[in-house]
Coordinates of N, CA and C in Angstrom, one line a residue:
X22 N 147.0 7.8 133.6 CA 146.6 6.4 133.4 C 145.9 6.0 134.7
X23 N 146.5 6.3 135.8 CA 145.9 5.9 137.1 C 144.6 6.6 137.4
X24 N 144.4 7.8 136.9 CA 143.2 8.5 137.1 C 142.0 7.9 136.3
X25 N 142.3 7.4 135.1 CA 141.3 6.7 134.3 C 140.8 5.4 135.0
X26 N 141.8 4.7 135.6 CA 141.4 3.5 136.3 C 140.6 3.8 137.5
X27 N 140.8 4.9 138.2 CA 140.0 5.2 139.4 C 138.6 5.6 139.0
X28 N 138.5 6.3 137.9 CA 137.2 6.8 137.4 C 136.4 5.5 136.9
X29 N 137.0 4.6 136.2 CA 136.3 3.4 135.8 C 135.8 2.6 137.0
X30 N 136.7 2.4 138.0 CA 136.3 1.7 139.2 C 135.2 2.4 140.0
X31 N 135.2 3.7 140.1 CA 134.1 4.4 140.8 C 132.8 4.3 140.0
X32 N 132.9 4.3 138.7 CA 131.6 4.2 137.9 C 131.1 2.8 138.1
X33 N 131.9 1.8 138.1 CA 131.5 0.4 138.3 C 130.8 0.2 139.6
X34 N 131.5 0.8 140.7 CA 130.9 0.7 142.0 C 129.6 1.5 142.1
X35 N 129.4 2.5 141.4 CA 128.2 3.3 141.4 C 127.1 2.6 140.7
X36 N 127.4 1.8 139.7 CA 126.4 1.1 138.9 C 125.8 -0.1 139.6
X37 N 126.6 -0.8 140.4 CA 126.1 -2.0 141.0 C 124.8 -1.8 141.8
X38 N 124.7 -0.8 142.7 CA 123.4 -0.7 143.4 C 122.3 -0.3 142.5
X39 N 122.5 0.4 141.4 CA 121.5 0.7 140.5 C 121.0 -0.5 139.7
X40 N 121.8 -1.4 139.4 CA 121.4 -2.6 138.7 C 120.7 -3.6 139.6
X41 N 121.0 -3.6 140.8 CA 120.4 -4.5 141.7 C 118.9 -4.3 141.8
X42 N 118.4 -3.1 141.7 CA 117.0 -2.9 141.7 C 116.3 -3.5 140.5
X43 N 117.0 -3.7 139.4 CA 116.4 -4.3 138.2 C 116.0 -5.7 138.5
X44 N 116.8 -6.4 139.2 CA 116.5 -7.8 139.5 C 115.3 -7.9 140.4
X45 N 115.1 -7.0 141.3 CA 113.8 -7.1 142.1 C 112.6 -6.8 141.2
X46 N 112.8 -5.9 140.3 CA 111.7 -5.5 139.4 C 111.3 -6.7 138.5
X47 N 112.4 -7.4 137.9 CA 112.2 -8.5 137.1 C 111.5 -9.7 137.9
X48 N 111.9 -9.9 139.1 CA 111.3 -11.0 139.9 C 109.9 -10.7 140.2
X49 N 109.6 -9.4 140.5 CA 108.2 -9.0 140.8 C 107.3 -9.2 139.6
X50 N 107.8 -8.8 138.4 CA 107.1 -9.0 137.2 C 106.8 -10.5 136.9
X51 N 107.8 -11.3 137.1 CA 107.6 -12.8 136.8 C 106.6 -13.3 137.8
X52 N 106.6 -12.9 139.0 CA 105.6 -13.4 140.0 C 104.2 -12.9 139.7
X53 N 104.1 -11.7 139.2 CA 102.8 -11.2 138.8 C 102.2 -11.9 137.6
X54 N 103.1 -12.2 136.6 CA 102.7 -12.9 135.5 C 102.3 -14.3 135.8
X55 N 103.0 -15.0 136.7 CA 102.6 -16.3 137.2 C 101.3 -16.3 137.9
X56 N 101.0 -15.3 138.7 CA 99.8 -15.2 139.4 C 98.6 -15.0 138.4
X57 N 98.9 -14.2 137.4 CA 97.9 -13.9 136.4 C 97.5 -15.2 135.6
X58 N 98.5 -16.0 135.2 CA 98.3 -17.2 134.5 C 97.5 -18.2 135.4
X59 N 97.9 -18.3 136.7 CA 97.2 -19.2 137.6 C 95.7 -18.8 137.7
X60 N 95.4 -17.5 137.8 CA 94.1 -17.0 137.9 C 93.3 -17.4 136.6
X61 N 93.9 -17.4 135.5 CA 93.2 -17.8 134.2 C 92.9 -19.3 134.3
X62 N 93.6 -20.1 135.0 CA 93.4 -21.5 135.1 C 92.5 -21.9 136.3
X63 N 92.0 -20.9 137.0 CA 91.0 -21.1 138.0 C 91.5 -21.2 139.4
X64 N 92.8 -20.8 139.6 CA 93.3 -20.8 141.0 C 93.1 -19.5 141.7
X65 N 92.9 -19.5 143.0 CA 92.8 -18.3 143.7 C 93.9 -18.1 144.7
X66 N 94.1 -16.9 145.1 CA 95.2 -16.5 146.0 C 94.7 -16.6 147.4
X67 N 95.1 -17.6 148.1 CA 94.8 -17.7 149.5 C 95.8 -18.7 150.1
X68 N 95.7 -19.0 151.3 CA 96.7 -19.9 152.0 C 96.0 -21.2 152.3
X69 N 96.3 -22.3 151.8 CA 97.1 -22.6 150.7 C 96.5 -22.2 149.4
X70 N 97.2 -22.1 148.3 CA 96.7 -21.8 147.0 C 95.9 -23.1 146.5
X71 N 94.6 -22.8 146.2 CA 93.8 -23.9 145.7 C 93.1 -23.5 144.5
X72 N 92.5 -24.5 143.8 CA 91.7 -24.3 142.6 C 90.3 -24.0 143.0
X73 N 89.6 -23.1 142.3 CA 88.2 -22.8 142.6 C 87.4 -24.0 142.2
X74 N 86.4 -24.3 143.1 CA 85.5 -25.4 142.8 C 84.2 -24.9 142.3
X75 N 83.7 -25.5 141.2 CA 82.4 -25.1 140.7 C 81.3 -25.6 141.5
X76 N 80.3 -24.9 141.7 CA 79.1 -25.3 142.5 C 78.3 -26.4 141.7
X77 N 77.5 -27.1 142.4 CA 76.8 -28.2 141.7 C 75.7 -27.6 140.7
X78 N 75.3 -26.3 141.1 CA 74.3 -25.7 140.2 C 74.9 -25.3 138.9
X79 N 76.2 -24.8 138.9 CA 76.9 -24.5 137.6 C 77.2 -25.7 136.8
X80 N 77.5 -26.8 137.5 CA 77.9 -28.0 136.8 C 76.7 -28.7 136.1
X81 N 75.5 -28.5 136.6 CA 74.3 -29.1 136.0 C 73.8 -28.3 134.8
X82 N 74.3 -27.1 134.5 CA 73.8 -26.3 133.4 C 74.4 -26.8 132.1

């Protein structure tokens, strides 16, 4: 009985570092999706993030 408990505990401890990487991957995916959606709405990636301005030539067309 004690051996099963030790095995379960060791498996749990081994899985914690493996699952922590999934959170980083999920956060990176969410950030990439947010950036993609912002680009669709005309925002560019720079410091600070701003919306692209259309030139006066494009606006007159």
